[in-house]
GROMACS .gro file of N, CA and C in nm:
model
  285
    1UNK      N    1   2.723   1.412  -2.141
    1UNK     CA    2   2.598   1.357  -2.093
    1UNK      C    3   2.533   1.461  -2.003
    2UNK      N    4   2.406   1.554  -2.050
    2UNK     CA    5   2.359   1.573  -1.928
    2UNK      C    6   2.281   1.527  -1.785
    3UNK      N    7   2.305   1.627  -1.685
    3UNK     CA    8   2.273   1.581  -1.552
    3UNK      C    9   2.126   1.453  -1.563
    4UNK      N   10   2.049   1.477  -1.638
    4UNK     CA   11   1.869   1.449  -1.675
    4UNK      C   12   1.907   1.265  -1.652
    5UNK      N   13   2.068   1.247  -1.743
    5UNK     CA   14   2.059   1.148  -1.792
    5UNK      C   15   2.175   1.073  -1.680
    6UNK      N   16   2.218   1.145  -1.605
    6UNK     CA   17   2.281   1.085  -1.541
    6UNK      C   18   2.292   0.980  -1.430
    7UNK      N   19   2.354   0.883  -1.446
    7UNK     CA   20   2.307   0.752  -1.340
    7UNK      C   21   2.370   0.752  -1.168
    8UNK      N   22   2.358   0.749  -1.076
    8UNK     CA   23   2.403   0.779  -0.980
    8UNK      C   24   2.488   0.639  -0.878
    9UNK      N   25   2.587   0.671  -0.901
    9UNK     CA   26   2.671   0.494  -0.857
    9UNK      C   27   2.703   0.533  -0.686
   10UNK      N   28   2.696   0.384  -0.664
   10UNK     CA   29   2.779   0.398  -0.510
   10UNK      C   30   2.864   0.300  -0.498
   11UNK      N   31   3.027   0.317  -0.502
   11UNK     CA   32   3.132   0.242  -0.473
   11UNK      C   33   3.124   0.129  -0.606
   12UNK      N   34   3.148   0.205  -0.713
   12UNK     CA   35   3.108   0.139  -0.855
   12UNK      C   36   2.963   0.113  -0.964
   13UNK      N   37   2.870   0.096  -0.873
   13UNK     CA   38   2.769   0.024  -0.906
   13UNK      C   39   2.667   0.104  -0.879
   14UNK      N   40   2.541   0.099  -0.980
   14UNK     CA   41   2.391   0.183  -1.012
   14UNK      C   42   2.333   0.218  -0.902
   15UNK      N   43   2.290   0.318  -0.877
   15UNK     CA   44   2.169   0.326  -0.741
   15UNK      C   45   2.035   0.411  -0.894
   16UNK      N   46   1.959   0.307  -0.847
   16UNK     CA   47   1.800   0.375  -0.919
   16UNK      C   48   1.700   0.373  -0.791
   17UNK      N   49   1.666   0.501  -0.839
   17UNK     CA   50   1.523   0.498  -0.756
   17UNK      C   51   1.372   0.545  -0.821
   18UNK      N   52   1.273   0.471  -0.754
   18UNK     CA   53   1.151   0.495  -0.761
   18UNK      C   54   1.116   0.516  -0.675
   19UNK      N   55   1.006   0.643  -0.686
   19UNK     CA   56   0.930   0.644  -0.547
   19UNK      C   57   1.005   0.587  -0.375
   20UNK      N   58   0.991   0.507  -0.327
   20UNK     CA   59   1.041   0.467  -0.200
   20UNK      C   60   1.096   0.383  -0.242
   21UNK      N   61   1.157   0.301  -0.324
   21UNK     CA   62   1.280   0.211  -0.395
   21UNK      C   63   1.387   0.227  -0.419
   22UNK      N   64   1.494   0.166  -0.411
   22UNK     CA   65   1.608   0.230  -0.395
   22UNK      C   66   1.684   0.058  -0.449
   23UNK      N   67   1.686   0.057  -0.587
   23UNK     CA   68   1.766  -0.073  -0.627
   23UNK      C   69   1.909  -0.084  -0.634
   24UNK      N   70   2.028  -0.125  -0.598
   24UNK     CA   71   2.104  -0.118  -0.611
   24UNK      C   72   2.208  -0.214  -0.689
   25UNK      N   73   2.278  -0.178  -0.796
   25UNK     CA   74   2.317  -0.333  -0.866
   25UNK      C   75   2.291  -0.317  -1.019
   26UNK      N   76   2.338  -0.394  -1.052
   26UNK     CA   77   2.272  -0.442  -1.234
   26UNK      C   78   2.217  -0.514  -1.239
   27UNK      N   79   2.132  -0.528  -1.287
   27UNK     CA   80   2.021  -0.647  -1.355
   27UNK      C   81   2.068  -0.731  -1.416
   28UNK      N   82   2.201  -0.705  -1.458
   28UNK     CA   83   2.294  -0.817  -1.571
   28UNK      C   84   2.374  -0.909  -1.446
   29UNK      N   85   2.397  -0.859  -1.347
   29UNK     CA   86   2.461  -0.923  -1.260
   29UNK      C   87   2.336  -1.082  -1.191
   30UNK      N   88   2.414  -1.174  -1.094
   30UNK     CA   89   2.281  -1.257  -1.052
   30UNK      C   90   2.210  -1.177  -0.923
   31UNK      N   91   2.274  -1.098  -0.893
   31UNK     CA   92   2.224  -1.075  -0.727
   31UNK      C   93   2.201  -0.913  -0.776
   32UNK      N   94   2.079  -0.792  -0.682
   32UNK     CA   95   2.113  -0.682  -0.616
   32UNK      C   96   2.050  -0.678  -0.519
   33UNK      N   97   2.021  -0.546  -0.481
   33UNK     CA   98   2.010  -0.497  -0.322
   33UNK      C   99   1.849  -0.410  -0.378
   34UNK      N  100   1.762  -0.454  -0.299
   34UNK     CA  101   1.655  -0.335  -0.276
   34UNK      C  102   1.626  -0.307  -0.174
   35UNK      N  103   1.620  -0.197  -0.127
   35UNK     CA  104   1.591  -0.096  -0.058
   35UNK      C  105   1.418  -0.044  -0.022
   36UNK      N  106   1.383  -0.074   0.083
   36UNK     CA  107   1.239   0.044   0.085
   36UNK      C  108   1.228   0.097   0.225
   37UNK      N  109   1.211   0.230   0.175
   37UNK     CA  110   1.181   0.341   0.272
   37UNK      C  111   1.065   0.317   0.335
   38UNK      N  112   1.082   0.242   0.467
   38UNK     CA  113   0.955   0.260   0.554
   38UNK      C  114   0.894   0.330   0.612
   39UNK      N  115   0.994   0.443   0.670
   39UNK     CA  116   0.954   0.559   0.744
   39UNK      C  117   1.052   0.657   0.736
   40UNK      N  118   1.029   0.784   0.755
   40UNK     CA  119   1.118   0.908   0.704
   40UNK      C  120   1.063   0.980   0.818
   41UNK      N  121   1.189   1.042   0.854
   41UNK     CA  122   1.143   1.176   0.957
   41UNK      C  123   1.166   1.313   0.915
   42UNK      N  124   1.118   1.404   0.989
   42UNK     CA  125   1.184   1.580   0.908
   42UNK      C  126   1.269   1.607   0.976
   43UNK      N  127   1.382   1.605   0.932
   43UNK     CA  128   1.494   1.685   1.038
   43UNK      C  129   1.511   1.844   0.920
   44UNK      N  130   1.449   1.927   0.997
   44UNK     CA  131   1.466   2.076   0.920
   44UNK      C  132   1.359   2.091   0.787
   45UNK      N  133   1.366   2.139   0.690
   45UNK     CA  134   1.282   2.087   0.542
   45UNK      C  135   1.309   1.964   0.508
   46UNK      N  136   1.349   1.839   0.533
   46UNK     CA  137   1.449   1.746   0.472
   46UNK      C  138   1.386   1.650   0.508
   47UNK      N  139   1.311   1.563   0.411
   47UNK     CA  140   1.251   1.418   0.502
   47UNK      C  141   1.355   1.328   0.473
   48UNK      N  142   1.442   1.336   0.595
   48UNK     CA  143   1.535   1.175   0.610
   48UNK      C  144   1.456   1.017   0.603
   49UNK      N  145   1.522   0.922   0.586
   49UNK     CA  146   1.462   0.760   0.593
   49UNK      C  147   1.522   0.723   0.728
   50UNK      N  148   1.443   0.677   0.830
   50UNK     CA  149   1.427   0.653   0.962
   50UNK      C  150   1.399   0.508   0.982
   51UNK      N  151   1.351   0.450   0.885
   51UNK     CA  152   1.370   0.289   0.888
   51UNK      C  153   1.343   0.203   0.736
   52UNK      N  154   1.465   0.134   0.688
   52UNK     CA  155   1.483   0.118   0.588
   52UNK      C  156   1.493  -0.080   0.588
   53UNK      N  157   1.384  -0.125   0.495
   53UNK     CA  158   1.414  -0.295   0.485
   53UNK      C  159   1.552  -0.266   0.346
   54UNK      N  160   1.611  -0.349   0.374
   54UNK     CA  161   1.727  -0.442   0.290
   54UNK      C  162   1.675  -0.559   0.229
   55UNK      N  163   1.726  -0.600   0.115
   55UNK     CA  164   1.675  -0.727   0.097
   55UNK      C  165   1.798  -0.749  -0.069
   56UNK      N  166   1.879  -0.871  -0.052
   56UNK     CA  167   1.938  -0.923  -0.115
   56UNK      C  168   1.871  -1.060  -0.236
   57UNK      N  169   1.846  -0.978  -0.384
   57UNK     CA  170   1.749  -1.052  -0.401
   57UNK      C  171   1.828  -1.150  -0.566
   58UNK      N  172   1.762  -1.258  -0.568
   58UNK     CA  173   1.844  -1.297  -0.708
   58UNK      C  174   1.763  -1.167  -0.865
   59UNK      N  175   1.810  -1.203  -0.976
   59UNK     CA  176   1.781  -1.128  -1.050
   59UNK      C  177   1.698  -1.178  -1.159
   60UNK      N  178   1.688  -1.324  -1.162
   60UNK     CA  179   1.642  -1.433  -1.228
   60UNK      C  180   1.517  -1.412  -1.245
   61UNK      N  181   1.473  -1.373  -1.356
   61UNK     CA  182   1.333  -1.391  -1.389
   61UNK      C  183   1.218  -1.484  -1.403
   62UNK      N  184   1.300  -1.618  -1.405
   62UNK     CA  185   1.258  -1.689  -1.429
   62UNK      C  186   1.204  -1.754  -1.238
   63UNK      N  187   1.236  -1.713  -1.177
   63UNK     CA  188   1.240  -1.739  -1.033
   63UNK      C  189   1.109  -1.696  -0.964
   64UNK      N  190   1.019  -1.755  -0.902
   64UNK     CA  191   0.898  -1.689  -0.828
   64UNK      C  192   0.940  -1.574  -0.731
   65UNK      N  193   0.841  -1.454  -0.680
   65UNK     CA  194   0.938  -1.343  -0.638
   65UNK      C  195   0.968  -1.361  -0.512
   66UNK      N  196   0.856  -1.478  -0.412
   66UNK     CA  197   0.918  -1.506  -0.302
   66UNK      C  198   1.035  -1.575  -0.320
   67UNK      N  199   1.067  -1.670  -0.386
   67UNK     CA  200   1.228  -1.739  -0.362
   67UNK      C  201   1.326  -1.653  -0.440
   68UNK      N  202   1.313  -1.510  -0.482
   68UNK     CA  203   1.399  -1.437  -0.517
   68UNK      C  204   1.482  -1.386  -0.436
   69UNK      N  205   1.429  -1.371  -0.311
   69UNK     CA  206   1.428  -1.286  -0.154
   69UNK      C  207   1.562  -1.382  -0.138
   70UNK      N  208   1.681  -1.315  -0.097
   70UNK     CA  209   1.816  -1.432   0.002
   70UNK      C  210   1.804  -1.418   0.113
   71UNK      N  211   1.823  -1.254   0.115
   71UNK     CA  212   1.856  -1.227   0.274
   71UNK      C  213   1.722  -1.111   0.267
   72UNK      N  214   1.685  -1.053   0.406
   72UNK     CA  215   1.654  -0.982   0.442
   72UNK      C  216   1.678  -0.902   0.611
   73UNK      N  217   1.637  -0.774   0.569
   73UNK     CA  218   1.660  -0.721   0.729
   73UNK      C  219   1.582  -0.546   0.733
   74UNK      N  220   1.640  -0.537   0.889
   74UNK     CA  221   1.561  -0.336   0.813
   74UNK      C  222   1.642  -0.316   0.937
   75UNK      N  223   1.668  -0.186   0.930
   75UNK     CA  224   1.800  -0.071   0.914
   75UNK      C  225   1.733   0.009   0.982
   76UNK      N  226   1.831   0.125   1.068
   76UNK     CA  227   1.745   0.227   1.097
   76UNK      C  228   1.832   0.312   1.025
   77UNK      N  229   1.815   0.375   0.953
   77UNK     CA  230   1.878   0.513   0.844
   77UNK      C  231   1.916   0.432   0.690
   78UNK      N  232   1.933   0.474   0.613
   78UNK     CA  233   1.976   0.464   0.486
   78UNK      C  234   2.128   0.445   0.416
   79UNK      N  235   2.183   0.516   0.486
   79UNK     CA  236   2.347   0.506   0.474
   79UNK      C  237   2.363   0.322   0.571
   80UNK      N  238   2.319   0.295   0.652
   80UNK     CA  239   2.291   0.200   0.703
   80UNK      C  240   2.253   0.073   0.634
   81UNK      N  241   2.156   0.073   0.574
   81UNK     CA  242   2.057  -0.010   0.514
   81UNK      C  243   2.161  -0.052   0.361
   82UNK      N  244   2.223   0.128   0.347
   82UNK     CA  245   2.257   0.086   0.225
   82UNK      C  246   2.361  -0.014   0.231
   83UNK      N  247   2.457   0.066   0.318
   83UNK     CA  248   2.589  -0.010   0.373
   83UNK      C  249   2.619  -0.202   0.363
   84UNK      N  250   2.467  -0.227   0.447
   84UNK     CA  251   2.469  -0.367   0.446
   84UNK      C  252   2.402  -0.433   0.323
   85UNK      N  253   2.374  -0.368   0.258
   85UNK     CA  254   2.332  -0.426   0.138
   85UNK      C  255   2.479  -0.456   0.032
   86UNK      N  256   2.546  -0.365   0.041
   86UNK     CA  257   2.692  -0.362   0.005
   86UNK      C  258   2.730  -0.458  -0.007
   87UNK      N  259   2.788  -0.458   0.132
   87UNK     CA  260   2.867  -0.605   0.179
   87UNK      C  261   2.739  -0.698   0.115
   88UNK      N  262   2.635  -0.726   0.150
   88UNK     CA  263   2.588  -0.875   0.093
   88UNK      C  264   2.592  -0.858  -0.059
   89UNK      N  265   2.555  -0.776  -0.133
   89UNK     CA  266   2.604  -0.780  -0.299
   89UNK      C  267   2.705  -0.822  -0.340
   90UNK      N  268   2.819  -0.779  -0.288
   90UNK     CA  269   2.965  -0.797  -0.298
   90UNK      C  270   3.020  -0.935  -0.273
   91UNK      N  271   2.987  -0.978  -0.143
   91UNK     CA  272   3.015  -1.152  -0.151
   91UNK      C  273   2.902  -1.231  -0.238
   92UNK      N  274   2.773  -1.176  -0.240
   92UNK     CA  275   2.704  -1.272  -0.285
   92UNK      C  276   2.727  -1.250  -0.481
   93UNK      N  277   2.789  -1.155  -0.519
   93UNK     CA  278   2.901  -1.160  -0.647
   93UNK      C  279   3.003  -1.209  -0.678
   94UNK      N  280   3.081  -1.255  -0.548
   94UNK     CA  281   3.199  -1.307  -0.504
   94UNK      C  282   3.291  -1.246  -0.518
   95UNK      N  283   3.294  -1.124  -0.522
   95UNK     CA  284   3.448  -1.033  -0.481
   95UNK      C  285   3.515  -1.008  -0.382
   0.00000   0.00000   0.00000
């Protein structure tokens, strides 16, 4: 497989991104994690994410997109944001 096509996992499971999106999860599953970059700072050439919303959402299409929303919150960094999105994927999968 080349790199072009390659999917990028964290602790098993998909990380996709768009633009300031950052989904985490399968779509086949009921629950994932999205991610948006609110603010980024420059540390050096490097724009880090400096405040990041979480949001634990169902996957159900059939669902209006406000009652998709479970949980929400915002993070200050990304490893952060991601972190707790984790843990709520994970129980709210029930593992």
């Amino acid at each position: 497989m080349s790199d072009k096509n390659a999917v990028l996992t964290y602790k098993g499971r998909p990380l996709m991104r768009k633009d300031n999106l950052v989904y985490y999860g399968s779509m086949a599953d009921s629950h994932i994690v999205m991610l948006q970059i609110l603010e980024t700072k420059k540390v050096g050439d490097q724009e880090i994410a400096s405040k990041v919303s979480v949001q634990l959402q169902l996957t159900d299409p059939a669902a209006r997109a406000k009652d998709r929303i479970v949980k929400k919150s915002e993070k200050d960094g990304f490893y952060t944001a991601l972190d707790v999105g984790c843990v709520w994927l994970e129980r709210a999968l029930g593992k």
